Structures are given as structure tokens and as C-alpha cells.
């Protein structure tokens, strides 16, 4: 496959995804400009990212701080409008690097991480926007604050971070109907007066939009299958 094939693939898929987002939004009378597409580029090359940028995609999601830094800091120096969302579980010893590369951290899920972010933000003089990740399925192996602790943890984060705490994120369990999870997350956000709702991936973003997502995190539908390490 030649480079031109790869590039037209990314652009074509991106166009198709944008169309589907607009259609899902329209089906519930939402303006598609109220939905932000976060293109999840984990495990994909800088070349693929630049193809997406050429098609005016400026918001990207990455799971790992190290990978995000290596891939995005050179691009950000030439394209300052580029935005990186960190969407993977974050270790406390990586928060300073995380703050340097991220505009949004979507995976705030425990008191020790909140503490570390607060300290790092004071040292760096900058704090990205923050989303609390909720483990809506209460899956033991999954990250995110357990559902029964979510209210309390969100309150604590609101007090600590003020309006830097912007919203909530969830990853529904695999193989179940995601809609109850989307509904739950939306209610929780409403209860706490938070406006950002990051939910919906390649397999279910239309349902997420119908149920109020403001941010959809889409990887494989744009960049193709990942070869997981
Ligand atoms: C990988 C990943 C995505 C994107 O998944 P796709 O199914 O490829 O769209 C979204 N959110 C998180 C947290 C991820 O880790």
C-alpha cells in the first residue's frame, strides 16, 4: 500500500465519521457543533495524525503520556492549535509530563491522582481541563471511580479544582448495551452541574450522541485497526 492510499483512507474515514456524527446529532435536534470529535491516535503514526490535521482535525486522544509527548510535542510547536486529550489511566509519577502535553485529562479517578495533579499544577503554573472517569459498570479490572464513590469524589474534585473540573468520562463494559451507562453518566453530570460528557467510541458513538455526549472518542473508525503492543 502506498502512502497516498493510507492518507486518503484517513481522510475518507474522517469524513464518514463526521457525517455520522452530524446525522446522529440531527436525529435528536442537536447542533453538530455541540459535539467535539476527539480522534484517538494511540498506536498510530505521526504521519496518520498529520493526514487528519490536513483534513482540519485538531483534537486528538492518546492513552499514554510518553507516547503523546513523543508524537505531539514536535507537531504542537508548528501547529499551536493542536489539542491533546489524555484518556488513559494516569500514574501519579507521570502527572508533570501529562500536564505539559495535555489540554484535557479525561481520566481523573482517585484522590491520590487529584492530589498529584494539584501539586504538579502549582509547580507548572498550569492545569489542563479535567474530567472525572466513572467506572459505570463497576468492573474490578477497569479504571475510573467506582459508581458508589462517584458523587463524593466529584464533589471533592469540584472543591479542589473549581471550574477546571469540566465533566465526566466513561467506558461502558464490552458486550453490553452501553445506553444505560450513557444515561447514568449524563444524570451524574447534571447533578453536579458539569457540562462536558465524554462518551462514545467507534462502536457506539451515535448512541452516545443521542444520549447527550459532548465529546466522542473515536479511534479505529478513523485510523483503522490498531496493532496493540
Ligand atoms: C482506544 C480508546 C478509544 C477509541 O476506541 P475505538 O474503539 O478505536 O474508537 C476511546 N476511549 C478510550 C479511553 C480508549 O482507550
PDB file of N, CA and C in Angstrom, residues 164-213:
ATOM      1  N   UNK A 164     -12.057  24.170  36.673  1.00  0.00           N
ATOM      2  CA  UNK A 164     -11.181  23.318  35.857  1.00  0.00           C
ATOM      3  C   UNK A 164     -11.750  21.899  35.762  1.00  0.00           C
ATOM      4  N   UNK A 165     -12.603  21.552  36.699  1.00  0.00           N
ATOM      5  CA  UNK A 165     -13.292  20.266  36.567  1.00  0.00           C
ATOM      6  C   UNK A 165     -14.477  20.479  35.635  1.00  0.00           C
ATOM      7  N   UNK A 166     -14.386  19.940  34.443  1.00  0.00           N
ATOM      8  CA  UNK A 166     -15.343  20.289  33.407  1.00  0.00           C
ATOM      9  C   UNK A 166     -16.415  19.235  33.182  1.00  0.00           C
ATOM     10  N   UNK A 167     -16.152  17.978  33.529  1.00  0.00           N
ATOM     11  CA  UNK A 167     -17.164  16.983  33.209  1.00  0.00           C
ATOM     12  C   UNK A 167     -16.760  15.572  33.559  1.00  0.00           C
ATOM     13  N   UNK A 168     -17.400  14.630  32.889  1.00  0.00           N
ATOM     14  CA  UNK A 168     -17.240  13.214  33.206  1.00  0.00           C
ATOM     15  C   UNK A 168     -16.934  12.397  31.947  1.00  0.00           C
ATOM     16  N   UNK A 169     -16.290  11.274  32.192  1.00  0.00           N
ATOM     17  CA  UNK A 169     -15.965  10.341  31.091  1.00  0.00           C
ATOM     18  C   UNK A 169     -16.303   8.929  31.536  1.00  0.00           C
ATOM     19  N   UNK A 170     -16.759   8.083  30.609  1.00  0.00           N
ATOM     20  CA  UNK A 170     -16.933   6.670  30.938  1.00  0.00           C
ATOM     21  C   UNK A 170     -16.604   5.783  29.746  1.00  0.00           C
ATOM     22  N   UNK A 171     -16.257   4.552  30.060  1.00  0.00           N
ATOM     23  CA  UNK A 171     -16.044   3.498  29.052  1.00  0.00           C
ATOM     24  C   UNK A 171     -16.948   2.341  29.471  1.00  0.00           C
ATOM     25  N   UNK A 172     -18.106   2.181  28.827  1.00  0.00           N
ATOM     26  CA  UNK A 172     -19.012   1.084  29.231  1.00  0.00           C
ATOM     27  C   UNK A 172     -18.334  -0.277  29.041  1.00  0.00           C
ATOM     28  N   UNK A 173     -18.778  -1.265  29.806  1.00  0.00           N
ATOM     29  CA  UNK A 173     -18.221  -2.617  29.642  1.00  0.00           C
ATOM     30  C   UNK A 173     -18.428  -3.104  28.206  1.00  0.00           C
ATOM     31  N   UNK A 174     -17.517  -3.964  27.773  1.00  0.00           N
ATOM     32  CA  UNK A 174     -17.617  -4.534  26.433  1.00  0.00           C
ATOM     33  C   UNK A 174     -18.751  -5.556  26.402  1.00  0.00           C
ATOM     34  N   UNK A 175     -19.508  -5.572  25.317  1.00  0.00           N
ATOM     35  CA  UNK A 175     -20.503  -6.615  25.117  1.00  0.00           C
ATOM     36  C   UNK A 175     -21.833  -6.406  25.823  1.00  0.00           C
ATOM     37  N   UNK A 176     -22.046  -5.216  26.390  1.00  0.00           N
ATOM     38  CA  UNK A 176     -23.359  -4.937  26.966  1.00  0.00           C
ATOM     39  C   UNK A 176     -23.948  -3.711  26.267  1.00  0.00           C
ATOM     40  N   UNK A 177     -25.228  -3.497  26.471  1.00  0.00           N
ATOM     41  CA  UNK A 177     -25.868  -2.310  25.931  1.00  0.00           C
ATOM     42  C   UNK A 177     -25.261  -1.074  26.621  1.00  0.00           C
ATOM     43  N   UNK A 178     -24.629  -0.187  25.855  1.00  0.00           N
ATOM     44  CA  UNK A 178     -23.974   0.964  26.506  1.00  0.00           C
ATOM     45  C   UNK A 178     -24.949   2.055  26.964  1.00  0.00           C
ATOM     46  N   UNK A 179     -26.176   2.024  26.444  1.00  0.00           N
ATOM     47  CA  UNK A 179     -27.087   3.157  26.681  1.00  0.00           C
ATOM     48  C   UNK A 179     -27.333   3.440  28.171  1.00  0.00           C
ATOM     49  N   UNK A 180     -27.610   2.403  29.002  1.00  0.00           N
ATOM     50  CA  UNK A 180     -27.809   2.709  30.428  1.00  0.00           C
ATOM     51  C   UNK A 180     -26.592   3.410  31.054  1.00  0.00           C
ATOM     52  N   UNK A 181     -25.416   3.111  30.543  1.00  0.00           N
ATOM     53  CA  UNK A 181     -24.197   3.746  31.060  1.00  0.00           C
ATOM     54  C   UNK A 181     -24.138   5.215  30.642  1.00  0.00           C
ATOM     55  N   UNK A 182     -24.515   5.476  29.407  1.00  0.00           N
ATOM     56  CA  UNK A 182     -24.541   6.862  28.934  1.00  0.00           C
ATOM     57  C   UNK A 182     -25.571   7.674  29.724  1.00  0.00           C
ATOM     58  N   UNK A 183     -26.722   7.065  29.955  1.00  0.00           N
ATOM     59  CA  UNK A 183     -27.788   7.759  30.679  1.00  0.00           C
ATOM     60  C   UNK A 183     -27.333   8.068  32.115  1.00  0.00           C
ATOM     61  N   UNK A 184     -26.693   7.080  32.724  1.00  0.00           N
ATOM     62  CA  UNK A 184     -26.203   7.237  34.090  1.00  0.00           C
ATOM     63  C   UNK A 184     -25.187   8.372  34.175  1.00  0.00           C
ATOM     64  N   UNK A 185     -24.262   8.403  33.232  1.00  0.00           N
ATOM     65  CA  UNK A 185     -23.204   9.427  33.249  1.00  0.00           C
ATOM     66  C   UNK A 185     -23.801  10.821  33.067  1.00  0.00           C
ATOM     67  N   UNK A 186     -24.786  10.899  32.189  1.00  0.00           N
ATOM     68  CA  UNK A 186     -25.403  12.198  31.938  1.00  0.00           C
ATOM     69  C   UNK A 186     -26.125  12.720  33.187  1.00  0.00           C
ATOM     70  N   UNK A 187     -26.833  11.816  33.862  1.00  0.00           N
ATOM     71  CA  UNK A 187     -27.539  12.211  35.092  1.00  0.00           C
ATOM     72  C   UNK A 187     -26.553  12.696  36.144  1.00  0.00           C
ATOM     73  N   UNK A 188     -25.467  11.957  36.276  1.00  0.00           N
ATOM     74  CA  UNK A 188     -24.449  12.306  37.259  1.00  0.00           C
ATOM     75  C   UNK A 188     -23.864  13.692  36.954  1.00  0.00           C
ATOM     76  N   UNK A 189     -23.625  13.961  35.688  1.00  0.00           N
ATOM     77  CA  UNK A 189     -23.078  15.265  35.291  1.00  0.00           C
ATOM     78  C   UNK A 189     -24.080  16.380  35.588  1.00  0.00           C
ATOM     79  N   UNK A 190     -25.351  16.102  35.303  1.00  0.00           N
ATOM     80  CA  UNK A 190     -26.391  17.107  35.570  1.00  0.00           C
ATOM     81  C   UNK A 190     -26.477  17.418  37.055  1.00  0.00           C
ATOM     82  N   UNK A 191     -26.420  16.357  37.865  1.00  0.00           N
ATOM     83  CA  UNK A 191     -26.484  16.537  39.320  1.00  0.00           C
ATOM     84  C   UNK A 191     -25.396  17.492  39.803  1.00  0.00           C
ATOM     85  N   UNK A 192     -24.228  17.400  39.184  1.00  0.00           N
ATOM     86  CA  UNK A 192     -23.095  18.200  39.657  1.00  0.00           C
ATOM     87  C   UNK A 192     -22.866  19.458  38.814  1.00  0.00           C
ATOM     88  N   UNK A 193     -23.772  19.729  37.888  1.00  0.00           N
ATOM     89  CA  UNK A 193     -23.659  20.944  37.079  1.00  0.00           C
ATOM     90  C   UNK A 193     -22.447  20.955  36.161  1.00  0.00           C
ATOM     91  N   UNK A 194     -22.073  19.793  35.647  1.00  0.00           N
ATOM     92  CA  UNK A 194     -20.897  19.696  34.769  1.00  0.00           C
ATOM     93  C   UNK A 194     -21.343  19.582  33.321  1.00  0.00           C
ATOM     94  N   UNK A 195     -20.672  20.289  32.408  1.00  0.00           N
ATOM     95  CA  UNK A 195     -21.207  20.332  31.036  1.00  0.00           C
ATOM     96  C   UNK A 195     -20.553  19.352  30.062  1.00  0.00           C
ATOM     97  N   UNK A 196     -19.327  18.905  30.346  1.00  0.00           N
ATOM     98  CA  UNK A 196     -18.670  18.028  29.365  1.00  0.00           C
ATOM     99  C   UNK A 196     -18.970  16.559  29.648  1.00  0.00           C
ATOM    100  N   UNK A 197     -19.381  15.854  28.608  1.00  0.00           N
ATOM    101  CA  UNK A 197     -19.694  14.428  28.725  1.00  0.00           C
ATOM    102  C   UNK A 197     -18.934  13.678  27.644  1.00  0.00           C
ATOM    103  N   UNK A 198     -17.839  13.019  28.033  1.00  0.00           N
ATOM    104  CA  UNK A 198     -17.024  12.284  27.072  1.00  0.00           C
ATOM    105  C   UNK A 198     -17.448  10.826  27.083  1.00  0.00           C
ATOM    106  N   UNK A 199     -18.221  10.446  26.083  1.00  0.00           N
ATOM    107  CA  UNK A 199     -18.700   9.063  25.997  1.00  0.00           C
ATOM    108  C   UNK A 199     -19.015   8.728  24.547  1.00  0.00           C
ATOM    109  N   UNK A 200     -18.772   7.452  24.225  1.00  0.00           N
ATOM    110  CA  UNK A 200     -18.978   7.011  22.852  1.00  0.00           C
ATOM    111  C   UNK A 200     -17.647   6.816  22.156  1.00  0.00           C
ATOM    112  N   UNK A 201     -17.457   5.606  21.565  1.00  0.00           N
ATOM    113  CA  UNK A 201     -16.257   5.255  20.828  1.00  0.00           C
ATOM    114  C   UNK A 201     -16.699   4.765  19.438  1.00  0.00           C
ATOM    115  N   UNK A 202     -15.790   4.151  18.686  1.00  0.00           N
ATOM    116  CA  UNK A 202     -16.144   3.772  17.311  1.00  0.00           C
ATOM    117  C   UNK A 202     -17.427   2.950  17.222  1.00  0.00           C
ATOM    118  N   UNK A 203     -17.623   2.057  18.197  1.00  0.00           N
ATOM    119  CA  UNK A 203     -18.736   1.114  18.094  1.00  0.00           C
ATOM    120  C   UNK A 203     -20.079   1.704  18.527  1.00  0.00           C
ATOM    121  N   UNK A 204     -20.047   2.813  19.276  1.00  0.00           N
ATOM    122  CA  UNK A 204     -21.314   3.256  19.878  1.00  0.00           C
ATOM    123  C   UNK A 204     -21.488   4.772  19.949  1.00  0.00           C
ATOM    124  N   UNK A 205     -20.725   5.517  19.131  1.00  0.00           N
ATOM    125  CA  UNK A 205     -20.764   6.973  19.312  1.00  0.00           C
ATOM    126  C   UNK A 205     -22.097   7.606  18.939  1.00  0.00           C
ATOM    127  N   UNK A 206     -22.815   6.983  18.003  1.00  0.00           N
ATOM    128  CA  UNK A 206     -24.111   7.572  17.646  1.00  0.00           C
ATOM    129  C   UNK A 206     -25.097   7.494  18.824  1.00  0.00           C
ATOM    130  N   UNK A 207     -25.078   6.329  19.512  1.00  0.00           N
ATOM    131  CA  UNK A 207     -25.945   6.207  20.689  1.00  0.00           C
ATOM    132  C   UNK A 207     -25.532   7.204  21.772  1.00  0.00           C
ATOM    133  N   UNK A 208     -24.227   7.381  21.922  1.00  0.00           N
ATOM    134  CA  UNK A 208     -23.740   8.325  22.932  1.00  0.00           C
ATOM    135  C   UNK A 208     -24.208   9.753  22.618  1.00  0.00           C
ATOM    136  N   UNK A 209     -24.172  10.110  21.350  1.00  0.00           N
ATOM    137  CA  UNK A 209     -24.612  11.453  20.948  1.00  0.00           C
ATOM    138  C   UNK A 209     -26.107  11.625  21.218  1.00  0.00           C
ATOM    139  N   UNK A 210     -26.858  10.598  20.887  1.00  0.00           N
ATOM    140  CA  UNK A 210     -28.301  10.650  21.128  1.00  0.00           C
ATOM    141  C   UNK A 210     -28.582  10.842  22.620  1.00  0.00           C
ATOM    142  N   UNK A 211     -27.699  10.313  23.469  1.00  0.00           N
ATOM    143  CA  UNK A 211     -27.892  10.405  24.918  1.00  0.00           C
ATOM    144  C   UNK A 211     -27.064  11.508  25.563  1.00  0.00           C
ATOM    145  N   UNK A 212     -26.583  12.446  24.753  1.00  0.00           N
ATOM    146  CA  UNK A 212     -26.044  13.675  25.327  1.00  0.00           C
ATOM    147  C   UNK A 212     -24.540  13.869  25.313  1.00  0.00           C
ATOM    148  N   UNK A 213     -23.789  12.983  24.661  1.00  0.00           N
ATOM    149  CA  UNK A 213     -22.332  13.164  24.633  1.00  0.00           C
ATOM    150  C   UNK A 213     -21.972  14.543  24.064  1.00  0.00           C
TER     151      UNK A 213
END
